[in-house]
Amino acid sequence: MKKIINSAKKTLEKGNLVIFPTETVYGLGADATNIDAIKMIYNLKKRPFNNPIICHFYNIKKIEENFEITPLDYNLANIFWPGPLTLILKKKITSNIHPILSNNLNFVGCRIPNNVIALELLRSVNFPIAAPSANLAEKISVTQLNHLSSELIEKSFLIDGGLTTLGLESTVLKTEKNKIKILRLGSITEEEIQKALPKSKIEKENFDNSLSPGNKKKHYSPNLPIRINVKHVKENEGLLNFGINNLKSNICEYNLSKKENLKEASRNFFHYLHLIDRSNCKGIAVAPIPSYGLGKTINDRLKRASAKDE
Ligand code: TXA
Ligand code: MG
């Protein structure tokens, strides 16, 4: 692995892209201080420039060098980092993180991932790594390398870390005094945040508004048509099932978690969605998923996956 990390480091230093594992999903990484490298991410992903990219750091000291951190931010950081938390923080004017990363806004999403490979890579370079999820804009996130789209493979150095452990992206939070705003649901649940900081007020954004531009109505979309909360499966539809029930597909079927375990379901979610999308089904039918804990995040992704073009 040392050799691979070293090649990845050199790739980033040259201003090129590296696809690397995190505990949530794979990231498409670049030097966050290099404008041309950041532009390559936007172009390759076909992502609009008004949708900011988050920055990954090795530790909180590196974040402190670039950002202002409030007491409530520190509380969240101490509890959830390294881990699937993205905190929107105010950039210091002395920071050399390029403004193009955040659509010229002073607020940038920051995260310390909990993955040995990602942390080794971050430790090896002397700049933060800008990295959105390694998928084309609006498409399904990638939790193992063989689901990557060919456009991304051609232009990047790849690090294989197997299937990611959590399977859903980070939770994006922004604090305001004693208030915590959830900008994107993710691998940390609202219940976990409330339990960790019972005195803070948690506010959920209308997830379709523009505070977090990545929260577009249509996102995480498979190529096949998808129906959610189904009561029956149509002929030639593939089934993404949850728990034990009477649903059946005549063509292909994956169960997110027979034991109705939402953690297991989260880990399998994008992986199985890719598998059904690639199969010879005519469409995808998804069983109802409970709407608490991680189920809320899965349902958020499903709602967007099944949304029509805007
Ligand atoms: O788990 C993850 O967060 C993965 C891994 C690779 O770290 N990354 C990821 O990045 O999911 P991306 O770009 O696909 O999603 C980041 C989300 C988007 O919805 C984006 O709009 C939002 O965070 N975001 C980023 N910077 C922001 C900012 N400055 N203000 C508000 N929202 C921001
Ligand atoms: Mg994404």
Short mmCIF file of C-alpha atoms and ligand atoms in Angstrom, two decimals:
data_model
loop_
_atom_site.label_atom_id
_atom_site.label_comp_id
_atom_site.label_asym_id
_atom_site.label_seq_id
_atom_site.Cartn_x
_atom_site.Cartn_y
_atom_site.Cartn_z
CA MET A 1 0.00 0.00 0.00
CA LYS A 2 2.93 2.36 0.74
CA LYS A 3 3.94 2.30 -2.93
CA ILE A 4 0.40 3.02 -4.08
CA ILE A 5 0.02 5.92 -1.65
CA ASN A 6 3.29 7.33 -2.91
CA SER A 7 2.16 7.16 -6.55
CA ALA A 8 -1.16 8.75 -5.58
CA LYS A 9 0.66 11.54 -3.75
CA LYS A 10 2.80 12.24 -6.83
CA THR A 11 -0.30 12.23 -9.03
CA LEU A 12 -1.96 14.85 -6.80
CA GLU A 13 1.19 16.96 -6.63
CA LYS A 14 1.30 17.05 -10.44
CA GLY A 15 -2.24 18.46 -10.44
CA ASN A 16 -3.92 15.23 -11.51
CA LEU A 17 -6.81 13.27 -9.99
CA VAL A 18 -6.92 10.32 -7.60
CA ILE A 19 -9.92 8.16 -6.80
CA PHE A 20 -9.60 6.97 -3.20
CA PRO A 21 -11.78 5.17 -0.64
CA THR A 22 -13.32 6.83 2.38
CA GLU A 23 -15.58 5.17 4.96
CA THR A 24 -18.65 6.59 3.16
CA VAL A 25 -18.17 6.46 -0.63
CA TYR A 26 -15.19 6.79 -3.00
CA GLY A 27 -13.92 10.33 -3.59
CA LEU A 28 -12.54 11.96 -6.74
CA GLY A 29 -9.63 13.88 -5.26
CA ALA A 30 -7.46 16.81 -6.27
CA ASP A 31 -5.13 19.38 -4.68
CA ALA A 32 -7.56 21.89 -3.13
CA THR A 33 -5.12 24.76 -3.71
CA ASN A 34 -4.70 24.10 -7.44
CA ILE A 35 -7.29 25.82 -9.66
CA ASP A 36 -6.62 23.66 -12.74
CA ALA A 37 -6.90 20.44 -10.75
CA ILE A 38 -10.20 21.58 -9.23
CA LYS A 39 -11.51 22.54 -12.67
CA MET A 40 -10.68 19.04 -13.87
CA ILE A 41 -12.99 17.60 -11.20
CA TYR A 42 -15.87 19.86 -12.23
CA ASN A 43 -15.39 19.10 -15.93
CA LEU A 44 -14.97 15.38 -15.50
CA LYS A 45 -17.99 15.03 -13.22
CA LYS A 46 -20.03 17.44 -15.38
CA ARG A 47 -20.77 19.27 -12.15
CA PRO A 48 -21.93 22.91 -12.26
CA PHE A 49 -19.45 25.37 -10.70
CA ASN A 50 -22.12 26.66 -8.29
CA ASN A 51 -22.10 23.33 -6.46
CA PRO A 52 -19.13 23.55 -4.05
CA ILE A 53 -16.74 20.68 -3.40
CA ILE A 54 -15.79 19.56 0.10
CA CYS A 55 -12.23 19.45 1.43
CA HIS A 56 -10.61 16.52 3.24
CA PHE A 57 -8.00 16.99 5.97
CA TYR A 58 -5.63 14.77 7.94
CA ASN A 59 -6.46 16.30 11.32
CA ILE A 60 -8.11 19.23 13.08
CA LYS A 61 -4.83 21.16 13.26
CA LYS A 62 -4.79 21.35 9.47
CA ILE A 63 -8.38 22.60 9.52
CA GLU A 64 -7.56 25.23 12.15
CA GLU A 65 -4.85 26.61 9.85
CA ASN A 66 -7.47 27.37 7.22
CA PHE A 67 -10.79 27.92 9.03
CA GLU A 68 -12.51 29.60 11.95
CA ILE A 69 -14.02 27.01 14.29
CA THR A 70 -16.72 27.94 16.82
CA PRO A 71 -17.17 26.13 20.18
CA LEU A 72 -20.17 24.21 18.82
CA ASP A 73 -18.14 23.21 15.72
CA TYR A 74 -15.44 21.91 18.08
CA ASN A 75 -18.03 19.87 19.97
CA LEU A 76 -19.23 18.25 16.77
CA ALA A 77 -15.67 17.74 15.53
CA ASN A 78 -14.55 16.07 18.77
CA ILE A 79 -17.49 13.68 18.70
CA PHE A 80 -17.69 12.78 15.02
CA TRP A 81 -14.18 13.21 13.51
CA PRO A 82 -12.59 11.27 12.02
CA GLY A 83 -15.88 10.17 10.54
CA PRO A 84 -18.79 10.87 8.18
CA LEU A 85 -19.35 14.50 9.22
CA THR A 86 -18.91 17.43 6.83
CA LEU A 87 -18.88 20.77 8.66
CA ILE A 88 -19.36 23.97 6.72
CA LEU A 89 -16.73 26.35 8.13
CA LYS A 90 -15.67 29.94 7.49
CA LYS A 91 -12.41 30.21 5.62
CA LYS A 92 -9.62 32.43 6.98
CA ILE A 93 -8.39 35.04 4.52
CA THR A 94 -4.93 33.53 4.86
CA SER A 95 -6.08 30.15 3.54
CA ASN A 96 -4.69 29.08 0.17
CA ILE A 97 -7.65 26.80 -0.60
CA HIS A 98 -8.76 28.00 -4.00
CA PRO A 99 -12.03 30.04 -4.05
CA ILE A 100 -13.26 28.16 -7.12
CA LEU A 101 -13.77 25.16 -4.84
CA SER A 102 -16.68 26.87 -3.11
CA ASN A 103 -18.11 29.07 -5.85
CA ASN A 104 -16.18 32.01 -4.32
CA LEU A 105 -18.05 31.65 -1.03
CA ASN A 106 -16.15 31.96 2.24
CA PHE A 107 -17.81 28.86 3.62
CA VAL A 108 -16.30 25.50 2.75
CA GLY A 109 -17.33 21.94 3.64
CA CYS A 110 -14.58 20.19 5.67
CA ARG A 111 -14.18 16.61 6.72
CA ILE A 112 -11.67 14.21 8.30
CA PRO A 113 -12.49 10.76 6.89
CA ASN A 114 -12.26 7.61 8.98
CA ASN A 115 -10.44 5.40 6.52
CA VAL A 116 -6.81 4.29 6.83
CA ILE A 117 -6.02 4.73 3.13
CA ALA A 118 -7.63 8.17 2.93
CA LEU A 119 -5.81 9.29 6.08
CA GLU A 120 -2.45 7.98 4.83
CA LEU A 121 -2.94 9.83 1.57
CA LEU A 122 -3.91 13.04 3.41
CA ARG A 123 -0.88 12.71 5.67
CA SER A 124 1.44 12.33 2.69
CA VAL A 125 0.58 15.63 0.98
CA ASN A 126 0.93 19.18 2.24
CA PHE A 127 -2.41 20.44 0.96
CA PRO A 128 -6.04 19.49 1.69
CA ILE A 129 -7.68 17.15 -0.80
CA ALA A 130 -10.79 18.44 -2.55
CA ALA A 131 -13.07 15.51 -3.27
CA PRO A 132 -16.67 15.09 -4.26
CA SER A 133 -18.11 11.61 -4.57
CA ALA A 134 -16.54 9.73 -7.49
CA ASN A 135 -19.59 9.60 -9.75
CA LEU A 136 -20.90 11.67 -12.64
CA ALA A 137 -23.21 14.52 -11.54
CA GLU A 138 -26.71 13.25 -10.71
CA LYS A 139 -25.64 9.60 -10.92
CA ILE A 140 -25.26 6.90 -8.29
CA SER A 141 -22.38 7.23 -5.77
CA VAL A 142 -19.71 4.56 -5.86
CA THR A 143 -18.88 2.24 -2.95
CA GLN A 144 -16.52 -0.09 -4.84
CA LEU A 145 -14.23 0.49 -7.80
CA ASN A 146 -15.99 -1.72 -10.32
CA HIS A 147 -19.00 0.63 -10.30
CA LEU A 148 -16.94 3.60 -11.49
CA SER A 149 -17.89 5.13 -14.80
CA SER A 150 -15.30 4.75 -17.55
CA GLU A 151 -14.88 8.54 -17.97
CA LEU A 152 -13.60 8.79 -14.40
CA ILE A 153 -11.38 5.69 -14.65
CA GLU A 154 -9.61 7.01 -17.77
CA LYS A 155 -8.56 10.28 -16.17
CA SER A 156 -7.66 9.22 -12.61
CA PHE A 157 -5.21 7.20 -10.56
CA LEU A 158 -7.22 4.56 -8.65
CA ILE A 159 -6.75 3.25 -5.12
CA ASP A 160 -8.72 0.12 -4.31
CA GLY A 161 -10.01 -0.07 -0.74
CA GLY A 162 -12.74 -2.68 -1.35
CA LEU A 163 -16.37 -2.04 -0.47
CA THR A 164 -16.65 1.08 1.73
CA THR A 165 -17.79 0.41 5.29
CA LEU A 166 -20.73 2.82 5.67
CA GLY A 167 -22.01 3.12 2.12
CA LEU A 168 -23.84 6.47 2.40
CA GLU A 169 -22.21 9.91 2.12
CA SER A 170 -21.33 12.14 5.06
CA THR A 171 -23.88 14.24 6.90
CA VAL A 172 -23.42 17.93 6.02
CA LEU A 173 -23.91 20.33 8.98
CA LYS A 174 -23.61 24.06 9.50
CA THR A 175 -23.77 25.65 12.94
CA GLU A 176 -25.23 29.03 13.85
CA LYS A 177 -24.73 30.04 17.50
CA ASN A 178 -26.33 27.12 19.37
CA LYS A 179 -28.20 25.81 16.34
CA ILE A 180 -27.14 22.91 14.13
CA LYS A 181 -28.51 22.94 10.62
CA ILE A 182 -28.58 19.68 8.69
CA LEU A 183 -27.89 20.57 5.06
CA ARG A 184 -27.65 16.99 3.81
CA LEU A 185 -28.76 13.80 5.51
CA GLY A 186 -26.00 11.19 5.62
CA SER A 187 -24.27 8.44 7.55
CA ILE A 188 -24.64 10.25 10.90
CA THR A 189 -28.32 10.32 11.85
CA GLU A 190 -30.28 13.22 13.30
CA GLU A 191 -30.93 11.03 16.36
CA GLU A 192 -27.18 10.54 16.92
CA ILE A 193 -26.51 14.29 16.70
CA GLN A 194 -29.32 15.08 19.14
CA LYS A 195 -28.14 12.41 21.57
CA ALA A 196 -24.55 13.66 21.44
CA LEU A 197 -25.52 17.32 21.90
CA PRO A 198 -28.90 17.32 23.68
CA LYS A 199 -28.78 21.07 24.41
CA SER A 200 -28.39 22.12 20.79
CA LYS A 201 -31.31 22.89 18.56
CA ILE A 202 -31.29 20.85 15.37
CA GLU A 203 -32.85 22.39 12.33
CA LYS A 204 -33.48 20.53 9.14
CA GLU A 205 -33.13 22.48 5.96
CA ASN A 206 -35.70 22.12 3.31
CA PHE A 207 -33.43 19.66 1.55
CA ASP A 208 -34.53 20.85 -1.85
CA ASN A 209 -33.36 24.43 -1.45
CA SER A 210 -30.14 25.99 -2.61
CA LEU A 211 -28.19 26.19 0.68
CA SER A 212 -26.60 22.91 -0.26
CA PRO A 213 -26.71 22.98 -4.03
CA GLY A 214 -25.90 19.27 -4.27
CA ASN A 215 -29.35 18.57 -2.82
CA LYS A 216 -31.05 18.76 -6.16
CA LYS A 217 -34.40 17.07 -6.55
CA LYS A 218 -32.99 14.71 -9.14
CA HIS A 219 -29.78 13.02 -8.04
CA TYR A 220 -28.36 9.56 -7.33
CA SER A 221 -30.23 8.41 -10.43
CA PRO A 222 -29.89 4.98 -11.97
CA ASN A 223 -30.20 4.67 -15.75
CA LEU A 224 -33.29 2.47 -15.42
CA PRO A 225 -36.64 3.90 -14.30
CA ILE A 226 -37.12 3.42 -10.57
CA ARG A 227 -40.29 3.10 -8.43
CA ILE A 228 -40.09 3.37 -4.65
CA ASN A 229 -42.31 2.14 -1.77
CA VAL A 230 -43.73 -0.56 -4.03
CA LYS A 231 -46.49 -2.96 -2.97
CA HIS A 232 -45.90 -5.26 -5.94
CA VAL A 233 -43.19 -5.82 -8.56
CA LYS A 234 -44.06 -5.56 -12.25
CA GLU A 235 -43.02 -8.08 -14.89
CA ASN A 236 -39.29 -7.73 -15.72
CA GLU A 237 -38.63 -5.22 -12.95
CA GLY A 238 -35.62 -5.90 -10.69
CA LEU A 239 -36.33 -5.79 -6.96
CA LEU A 240 -34.38 -3.94 -4.28
CA ASN A 241 -35.90 -5.54 -1.23
CA PHE A 242 -35.74 -4.89 2.52
CA GLY A 243 -36.68 -7.48 5.18
CA ILE A 244 -38.79 -10.58 4.64
CA ASN A 245 -42.03 -10.03 2.71
CA ASN A 246 -44.07 -11.27 -0.24
CA LEU A 247 -42.37 -9.14 -2.91
CA LYS A 248 -40.84 -11.10 -5.78
CA SER A 249 -39.13 -10.33 -9.06
CA ASN A 250 -39.18 -12.69 -12.04
CA ILE A 251 -35.77 -11.42 -13.14
CA CYS A 252 -33.37 -10.24 -10.40
CA GLU A 253 -33.50 -9.44 -6.74
CA TYR A 254 -31.19 -8.07 -4.01
CA ASN A 255 -32.09 -7.71 -0.35
CA LEU A 256 -30.60 -4.66 1.43
CA SER A 257 -31.03 -6.42 4.78
CA LYS A 258 -33.14 -9.50 5.46
CA LYS A 259 -32.76 -8.76 9.19
CA GLU A 260 -34.08 -5.20 8.64
CA ASN A 261 -30.77 -3.81 9.86
CA LEU A 262 -30.45 -0.25 8.53
CA LYS A 263 -26.66 -0.16 8.87
CA GLU A 264 -26.36 -3.24 6.69
CA ALA A 265 -28.91 -1.77 4.28
CA SER A 266 -26.89 1.47 4.03
CA ARG A 267 -23.71 -0.40 3.21
CA ASN A 268 -25.44 -2.39 0.47
CA PHE A 269 -27.57 0.43 -0.91
CA PHE A 270 -25.51 2.02 -3.74
CA HIS A 271 -23.75 -1.30 -4.44
CA TYR A 272 -27.04 -3.16 -5.10
CA LEU A 273 -28.53 -0.21 -6.97
CA HIS A 274 -25.56 -0.36 -9.38
CA LEU A 275 -25.96 -4.15 -9.77
CA ILE A 276 -29.66 -3.95 -10.64
CA ASP A 277 -29.05 -0.95 -12.90
CA ARG A 278 -26.53 -3.00 -14.90
CA SER A 279 -28.75 -6.10 -15.12
CA ASN A 280 -31.20 -6.92 -17.91
CA CYS A 281 -34.23 -5.64 -15.95
CA LYS A 282 -36.61 -3.12 -17.47
CA GLY A 283 -36.90 -1.05 -14.29
CA ILE A 284 -36.18 -1.05 -10.56
CA ALA A 285 -38.82 -1.57 -7.86
CA VAL A 286 -37.81 -0.69 -4.28
CA ALA A 287 -39.52 -2.05 -1.17
CA PRO A 288 -40.59 0.40 1.58
CA ILE A 289 -37.74 1.35 3.93
CA PRO A 290 -38.54 2.55 7.49
CA SER A 291 -38.17 6.29 7.88
CA TYR A 292 -36.10 6.58 11.05
CA GLY A 293 -32.33 6.66 11.62
CA LEU A 294 -30.35 5.72 8.52
CA GLY A 295 -33.64 4.84 6.84
CA LYS A 296 -34.29 8.58 6.54
CA THR A 297 -31.06 9.00 4.58
CA ILE A 298 -31.84 6.01 2.35
CA ASN A 299 -35.32 7.41 1.68
CA ASP A 300 -33.84 10.82 0.87
CA ARG A 301 -31.57 9.21 -1.75
CA LEU A 302 -34.46 7.12 -3.12
CA LYS A 303 -36.71 10.15 -3.45
CA ARG A 304 -34.06 11.91 -5.53
CA ALA A 305 -33.21 8.76 -7.49
CA SER A 306 -36.85 8.50 -8.57
CA ALA A 307 -37.38 12.24 -9.24
CA LYS A 308 -38.14 13.37 -12.77
CA ASP A 309 -35.88 15.80 -14.68
CA GLU A 310 -36.15 19.38 -13.42
O1 TXA B 1 -19.09 11.28 2.20
C1 TXA B 1 -18.87 12.27 1.52
O2 TXA B 1 -19.19 13.43 1.88
C2 TXA B 1 -18.15 12.08 0.18
C3 TXA B 1 -16.74 11.56 0.42
C4 TXA B 1 -15.93 11.41 -0.84
O3 TXA B 1 -16.11 12.38 1.34
N1 TXA B 1 -18.14 13.29 -0.56
C5 TXA B 1 -19.27 13.81 -1.09
O4 TXA B 1 -19.09 15.01 -1.77
O5 TXA B 1 -20.35 13.28 -0.99
P1 TXA B 1 -20.19 15.61 -2.77
O6 TXA B 1 -19.53 16.76 -3.42
O7 TXA B 1 -20.71 14.56 -3.65
O8 TXA B 1 -21.29 16.14 -1.79
C6 TXA B 1 -21.03 17.23 -0.92
C7 TXA B 1 -22.31 17.92 -0.57
C8 TXA B 1 -23.04 18.48 -1.76
O9 TXA B 1 -24.43 18.30 -1.55
C9 TXA B 1 -22.66 19.96 -1.75
O10 TXA B 1 -23.65 20.78 -2.34
C10 TXA B 1 -22.56 20.22 -0.25
O11 TXA B 1 -22.00 19.04 0.29
N2 TXA B 1 -21.62 21.33 0.02
C11 TXA B 1 -20.31 21.34 -0.26
N3 TXA B 1 -19.76 22.54 0.07
C12 TXA B 1 -20.77 23.28 0.58
C13 TXA B 1 -20.86 24.62 1.08
N4 TXA B 1 -19.79 25.41 1.12
N5 TXA B 1 -22.07 25.06 1.50
C14 TXA B 1 -23.14 24.24 1.46
N6 TXA B 1 -23.13 22.97 0.99
C15 TXA B 1 -21.96 22.50 0.55
MG MG B 2 -22.11 13.40 -4.58
#
